[in-house]
Every structure is written in C-alpha cells, then in structure tokens.
Tab-separated table of C-alpha atoms in Angstrom:
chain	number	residue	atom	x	y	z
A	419	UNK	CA	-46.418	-28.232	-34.282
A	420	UNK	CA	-46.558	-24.676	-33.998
A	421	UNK	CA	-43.947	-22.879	-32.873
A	422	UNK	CA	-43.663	-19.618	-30.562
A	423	UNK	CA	-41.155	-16.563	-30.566
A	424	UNK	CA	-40.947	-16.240	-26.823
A	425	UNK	CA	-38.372	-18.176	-24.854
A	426	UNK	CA	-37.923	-18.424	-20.920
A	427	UNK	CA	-36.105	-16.368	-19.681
A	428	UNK	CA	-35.982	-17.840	-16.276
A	429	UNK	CA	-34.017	-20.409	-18.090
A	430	UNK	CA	-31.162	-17.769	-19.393
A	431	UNK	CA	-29.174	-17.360	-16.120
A	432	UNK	CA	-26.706	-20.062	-14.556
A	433	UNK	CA	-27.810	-18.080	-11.206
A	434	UNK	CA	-31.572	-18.418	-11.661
A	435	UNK	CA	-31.121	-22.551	-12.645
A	436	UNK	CA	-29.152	-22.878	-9.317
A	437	UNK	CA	-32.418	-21.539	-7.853
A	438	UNK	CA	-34.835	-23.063	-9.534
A	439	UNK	CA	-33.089	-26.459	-8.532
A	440	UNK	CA	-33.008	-25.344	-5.169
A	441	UNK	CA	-36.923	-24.620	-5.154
A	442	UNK	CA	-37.470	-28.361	-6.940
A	443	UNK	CA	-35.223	-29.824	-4.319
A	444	UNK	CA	-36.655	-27.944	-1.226
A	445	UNK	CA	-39.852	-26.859	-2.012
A	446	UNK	CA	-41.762	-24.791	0.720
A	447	UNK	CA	-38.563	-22.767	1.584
A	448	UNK	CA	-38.661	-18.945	1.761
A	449	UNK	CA	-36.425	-16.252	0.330
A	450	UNK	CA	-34.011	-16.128	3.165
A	451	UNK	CA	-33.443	-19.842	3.243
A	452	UNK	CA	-33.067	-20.093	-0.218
A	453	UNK	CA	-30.687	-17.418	-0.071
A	454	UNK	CA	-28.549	-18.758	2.193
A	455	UNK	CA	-28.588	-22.680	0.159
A	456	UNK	CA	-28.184	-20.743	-3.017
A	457	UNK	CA	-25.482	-18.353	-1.446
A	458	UNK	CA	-26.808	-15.557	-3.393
A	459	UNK	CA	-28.006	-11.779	-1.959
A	460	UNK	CA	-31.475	-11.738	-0.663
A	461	UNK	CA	-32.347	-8.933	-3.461
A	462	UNK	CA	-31.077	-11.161	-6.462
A	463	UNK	CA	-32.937	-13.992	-5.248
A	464	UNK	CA	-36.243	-11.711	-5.152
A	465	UNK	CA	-35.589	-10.835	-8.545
A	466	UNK	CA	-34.797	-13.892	-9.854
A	467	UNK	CA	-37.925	-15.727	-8.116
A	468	UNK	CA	-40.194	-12.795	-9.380
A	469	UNK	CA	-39.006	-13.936	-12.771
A	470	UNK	CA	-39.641	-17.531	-12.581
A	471	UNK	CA	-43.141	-17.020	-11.148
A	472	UNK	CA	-44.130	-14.630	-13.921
A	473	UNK	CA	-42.932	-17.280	-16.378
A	474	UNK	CA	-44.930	-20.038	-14.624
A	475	UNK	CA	-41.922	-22.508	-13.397
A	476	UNK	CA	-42.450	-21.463	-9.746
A	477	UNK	CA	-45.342	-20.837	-7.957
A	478	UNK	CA	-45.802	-19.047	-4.071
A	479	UNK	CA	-47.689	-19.965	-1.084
A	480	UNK	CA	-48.516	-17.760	1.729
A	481	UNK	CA	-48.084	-19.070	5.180
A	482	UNK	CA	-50.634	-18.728	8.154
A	483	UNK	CA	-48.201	-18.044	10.947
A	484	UNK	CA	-50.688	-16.583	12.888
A	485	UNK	CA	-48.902	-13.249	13.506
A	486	UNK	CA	-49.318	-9.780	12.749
A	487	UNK	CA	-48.305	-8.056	9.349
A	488	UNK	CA	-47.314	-9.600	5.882
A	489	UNK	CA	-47.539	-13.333	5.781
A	490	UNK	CA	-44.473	-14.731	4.772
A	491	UNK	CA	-44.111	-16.677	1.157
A	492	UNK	CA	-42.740	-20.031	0.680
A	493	UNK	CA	-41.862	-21.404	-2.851
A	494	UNK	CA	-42.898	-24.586	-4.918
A	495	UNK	CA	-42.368	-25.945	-8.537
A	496	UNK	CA	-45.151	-25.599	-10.483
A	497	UNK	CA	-46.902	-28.878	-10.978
A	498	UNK	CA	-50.793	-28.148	-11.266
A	499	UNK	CA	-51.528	-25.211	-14.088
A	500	UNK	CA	-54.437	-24.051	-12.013
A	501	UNK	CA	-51.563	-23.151	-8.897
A	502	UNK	CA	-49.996	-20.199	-11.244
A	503	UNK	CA	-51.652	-18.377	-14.366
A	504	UNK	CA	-48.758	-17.771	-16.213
A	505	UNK	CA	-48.653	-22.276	-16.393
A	506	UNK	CA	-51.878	-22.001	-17.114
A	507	UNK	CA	-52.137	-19.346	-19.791
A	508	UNK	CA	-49.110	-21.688	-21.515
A	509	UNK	CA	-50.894	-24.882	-20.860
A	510	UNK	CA	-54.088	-23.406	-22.442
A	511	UNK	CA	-52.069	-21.871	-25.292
A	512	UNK	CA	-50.143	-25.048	-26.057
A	513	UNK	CA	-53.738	-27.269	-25.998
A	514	UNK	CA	-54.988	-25.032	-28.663
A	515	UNK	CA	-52.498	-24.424	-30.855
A	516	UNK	CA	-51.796	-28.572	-31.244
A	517	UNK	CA	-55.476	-29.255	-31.569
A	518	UNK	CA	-55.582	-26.440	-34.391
A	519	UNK	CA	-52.685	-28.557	-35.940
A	520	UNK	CA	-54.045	-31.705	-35.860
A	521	UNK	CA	-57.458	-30.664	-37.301
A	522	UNK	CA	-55.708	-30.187	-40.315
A	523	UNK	CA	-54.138	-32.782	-40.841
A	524	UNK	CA	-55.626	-35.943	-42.842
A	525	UNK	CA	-56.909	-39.077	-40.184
A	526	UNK	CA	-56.406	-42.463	-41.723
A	527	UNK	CA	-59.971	-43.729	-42.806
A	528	UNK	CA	-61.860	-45.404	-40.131
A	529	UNK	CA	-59.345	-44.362	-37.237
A	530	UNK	CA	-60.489	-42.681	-34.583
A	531	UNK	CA	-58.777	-41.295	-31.917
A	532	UNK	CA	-59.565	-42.675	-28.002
A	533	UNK	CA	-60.102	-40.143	-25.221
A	534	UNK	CA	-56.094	-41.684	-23.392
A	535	UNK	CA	-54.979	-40.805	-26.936
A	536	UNK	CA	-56.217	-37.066	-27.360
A	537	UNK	CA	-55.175	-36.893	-23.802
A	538	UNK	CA	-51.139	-38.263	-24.662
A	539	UNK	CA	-51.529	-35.980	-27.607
A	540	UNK	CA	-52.027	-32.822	-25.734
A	541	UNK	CA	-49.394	-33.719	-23.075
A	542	UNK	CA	-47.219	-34.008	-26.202
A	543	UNK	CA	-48.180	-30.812	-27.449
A	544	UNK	CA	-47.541	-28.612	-24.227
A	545	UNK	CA	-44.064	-30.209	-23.709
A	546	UNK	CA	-43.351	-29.375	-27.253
A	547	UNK	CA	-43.771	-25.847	-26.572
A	548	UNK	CA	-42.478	-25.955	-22.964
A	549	UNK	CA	-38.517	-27.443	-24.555
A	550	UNK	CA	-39.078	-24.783	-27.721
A	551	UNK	CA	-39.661	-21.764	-25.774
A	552	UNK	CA	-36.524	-23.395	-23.649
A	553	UNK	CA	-34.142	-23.168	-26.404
A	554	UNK	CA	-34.168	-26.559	-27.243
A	555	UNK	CA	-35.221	-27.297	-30.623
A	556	UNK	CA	-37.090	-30.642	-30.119
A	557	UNK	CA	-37.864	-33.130	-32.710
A	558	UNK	CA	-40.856	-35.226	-32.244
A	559	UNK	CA	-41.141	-38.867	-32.554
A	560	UNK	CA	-44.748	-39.632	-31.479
A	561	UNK	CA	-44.987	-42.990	-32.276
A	562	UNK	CA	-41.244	-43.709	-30.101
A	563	UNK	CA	-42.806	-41.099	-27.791
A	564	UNK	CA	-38.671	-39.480	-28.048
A	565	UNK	CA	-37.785	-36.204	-28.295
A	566	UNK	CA	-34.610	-35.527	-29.737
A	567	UNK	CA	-33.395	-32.308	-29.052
A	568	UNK	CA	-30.107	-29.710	-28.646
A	569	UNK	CA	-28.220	-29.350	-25.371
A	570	UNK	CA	-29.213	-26.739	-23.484
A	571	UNK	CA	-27.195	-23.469	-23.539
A	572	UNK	CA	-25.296	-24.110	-19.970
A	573	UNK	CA	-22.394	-26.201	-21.464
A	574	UNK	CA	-19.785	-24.088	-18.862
A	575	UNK	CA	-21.707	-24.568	-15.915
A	576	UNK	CA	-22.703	-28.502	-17.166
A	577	UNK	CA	-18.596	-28.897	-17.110
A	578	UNK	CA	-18.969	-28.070	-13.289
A	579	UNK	CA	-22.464	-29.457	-11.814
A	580	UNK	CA	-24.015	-31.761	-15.023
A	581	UNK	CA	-26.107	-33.320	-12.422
A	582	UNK	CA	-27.532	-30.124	-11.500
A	583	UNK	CA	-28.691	-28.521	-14.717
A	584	UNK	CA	-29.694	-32.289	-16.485
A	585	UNK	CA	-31.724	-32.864	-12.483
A	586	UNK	CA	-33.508	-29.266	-13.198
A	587	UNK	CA	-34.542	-30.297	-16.913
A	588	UNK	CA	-35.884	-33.538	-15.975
A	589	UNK	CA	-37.942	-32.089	-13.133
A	590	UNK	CA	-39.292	-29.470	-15.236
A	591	UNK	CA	-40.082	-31.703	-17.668
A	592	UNK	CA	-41.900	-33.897	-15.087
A	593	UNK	CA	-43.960	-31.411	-13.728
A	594	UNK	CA	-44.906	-29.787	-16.824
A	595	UNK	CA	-46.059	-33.344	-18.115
A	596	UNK	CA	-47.938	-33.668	-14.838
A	597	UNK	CA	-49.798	-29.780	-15.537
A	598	UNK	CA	-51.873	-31.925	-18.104
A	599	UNK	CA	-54.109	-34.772	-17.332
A	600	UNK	CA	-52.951	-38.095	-19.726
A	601	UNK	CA	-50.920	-41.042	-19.288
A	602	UNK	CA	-47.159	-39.638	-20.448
A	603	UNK	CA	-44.503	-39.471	-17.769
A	604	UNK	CA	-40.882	-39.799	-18.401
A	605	UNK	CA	-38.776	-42.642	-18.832
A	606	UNK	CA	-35.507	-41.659	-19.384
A	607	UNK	CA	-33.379	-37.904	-20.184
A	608	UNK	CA	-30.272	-39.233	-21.824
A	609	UNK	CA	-27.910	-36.117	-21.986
A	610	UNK	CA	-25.122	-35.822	-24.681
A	611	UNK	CA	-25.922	-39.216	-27.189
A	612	UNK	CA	-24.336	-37.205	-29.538
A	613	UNK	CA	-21.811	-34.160	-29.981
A	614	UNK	CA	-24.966	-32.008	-30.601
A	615	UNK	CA	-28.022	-33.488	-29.048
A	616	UNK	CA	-29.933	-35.160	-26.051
A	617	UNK	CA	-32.910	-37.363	-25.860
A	618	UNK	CA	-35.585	-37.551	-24.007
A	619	UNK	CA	-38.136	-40.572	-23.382
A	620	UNK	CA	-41.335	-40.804	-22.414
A	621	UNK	CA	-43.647	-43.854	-21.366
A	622	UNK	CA	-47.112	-44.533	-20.804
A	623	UNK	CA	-47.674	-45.008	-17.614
A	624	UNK	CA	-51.224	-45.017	-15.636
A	625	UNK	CA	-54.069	-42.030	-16.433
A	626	UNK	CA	-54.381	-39.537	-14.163
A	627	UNK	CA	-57.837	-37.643	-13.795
C-alpha cells in the first residue's frame, strides 16, 4: 500500500495522549474540565486540542445553552469522517490511494470481488495509513486480517500508565475503523509479543451501512 510522508503530530506529545484519552474517556467535556482531569494549564490544553482537531482525531460540538455570547465547545473522538474534514480528507485520501493499488495488481481468473469485500478492503486501507502516519510501521496480513507492527514511540510513559497509551491506540483504532462503512472491527491489540513489535487483530463482525 502506499505510503505517506506526513505523520500525526497529535500523536508526538506524552501531554497531548493524556488528552486525547481523556476526550475518548469523557467525551462531551469542555476545555476547563478537561483541564482540570488532565491537570494541565487551560492555554496548553487549547493548543493541544487545536492540534488534534486539525489532524482529525478530535472533533468539537457547540452547545445551545441558551445564553448570550460565544457558545461554549465540548469535545468528542472522531468516529464519523463526515463530523471533522481533516478525517474526512484522510479517509478520502486513504480510499483512493488503496483502490489505485489494487487496480494494478493481477485478480486471480474468474474471482471477483463482493461489495462486504471491497468494503473490508477499504477499511484495511485507511487503517493502514492511519498506524503509518502514526509511526508505526504496520505489516499487513489480509488474509489473518493482523497487523504486525512497532511499538509506539511512548516506551517512558508506557513504563508508568501502559494501560493508558495501549487504551488510546485501541480506541483510535476503533473509531477510525468505524469512519468507514464494512464489516472490520477489532478483536484483539496485543502489546509487546515481541522485544520490537505489537499486533493487532481484527474480525469480521456485522456490516454497517
């Protein structure tokens, strides 16, 4: 599959994970409450939420509070493309560059591809890019539906909170899965099976339209 030069860089900063994780785990809070979970200064917590929006991991919702001024913003994972461009410009993207790829290559004689394959194929083909641009290096096993892949770049901070940054990855994993309609969802993250990598497994599970 192809392969991009741009990584996340939401996903650089042991601060902006903490966040992130916070957002997954408590979605609809607003800067000052995430703030004070995340004990972080207001202004870093702007900046670092401004980041992950732009990169399409978190998206905003303006409340109705029914008062005058500004309404206030609450934050969400991304899980539908359509609910931040920046997820759907990379959803898009990652559709066309694996379809590109696999018009190229030869079909077995007679085989023809079903509409829940193309589907799986394209849900493959986002999450590809999604780990790459992480840092990740995947290997693809389509027929195991595994992904082998390296750890991530956090091993000081997985020494104190493993459960933390391995709970963000699956999440985000997850919900960029569920950005794509097809029948892929995850079975199983195994972190550390080796020295040097960690696996991920998929399953199909039922369509979603």
């Amino acid at each position: 599959m192809p392969r991009r030069v741009d990584d996340y860089r939401g996903l650089t900063q042991p601060s902006r994970l903490r966040l992130l994780r916070a957002v997954q785990s408590h979605p609809g809070l607003r800067v000052g409450e995430l703030a004070e979970r995340c004990g972080m200064p207001l202004n870093t917590v702007r900046d670092h939420l401004r980041v992950l929006v732009q990169e399409g991991l978190v998206r905003e919702e303006r409340l109705q509070v029914g008062s005058r001024g500004r309404p206030p913003i609450a934050y969400h994972a991304v899980r539908e493309a359509d609910s931040n461009p920046a997820a759907r410009r990379r959803v898009d993207g990652a559709r066309r560059r694996g379809a590109l790829l696999r018009a190229v290559t030869t079909q077995t004689p007679g085989e023809a591809s079903t509409d829940a394959d193309e589907d799986a194929e394209a849900q493959l083909d986002v999450l590809y890019e999604h780990l790459d641009d992480a840092g990740l290096s995947p290997v693809l096993d389509e027929s195991a539906l595994r992904f082998e892949m390296l750890p991530c770049r956090y091993r000081g901070m997985i020494a104190q909170d493993q459960a933390t940054v391995c709970g963000m990855h699956a999440r985000l994993v997850r919900d960029t899965l569920a950005q794509v309609d097809g029948p892929l969802e995850v079975e199983r993250l195994e972190p550390f099976i080796t020295e040097e990598s960690c696996a991920l497994l998929l399953r199909r599970g039922e369509h979603r339209d």
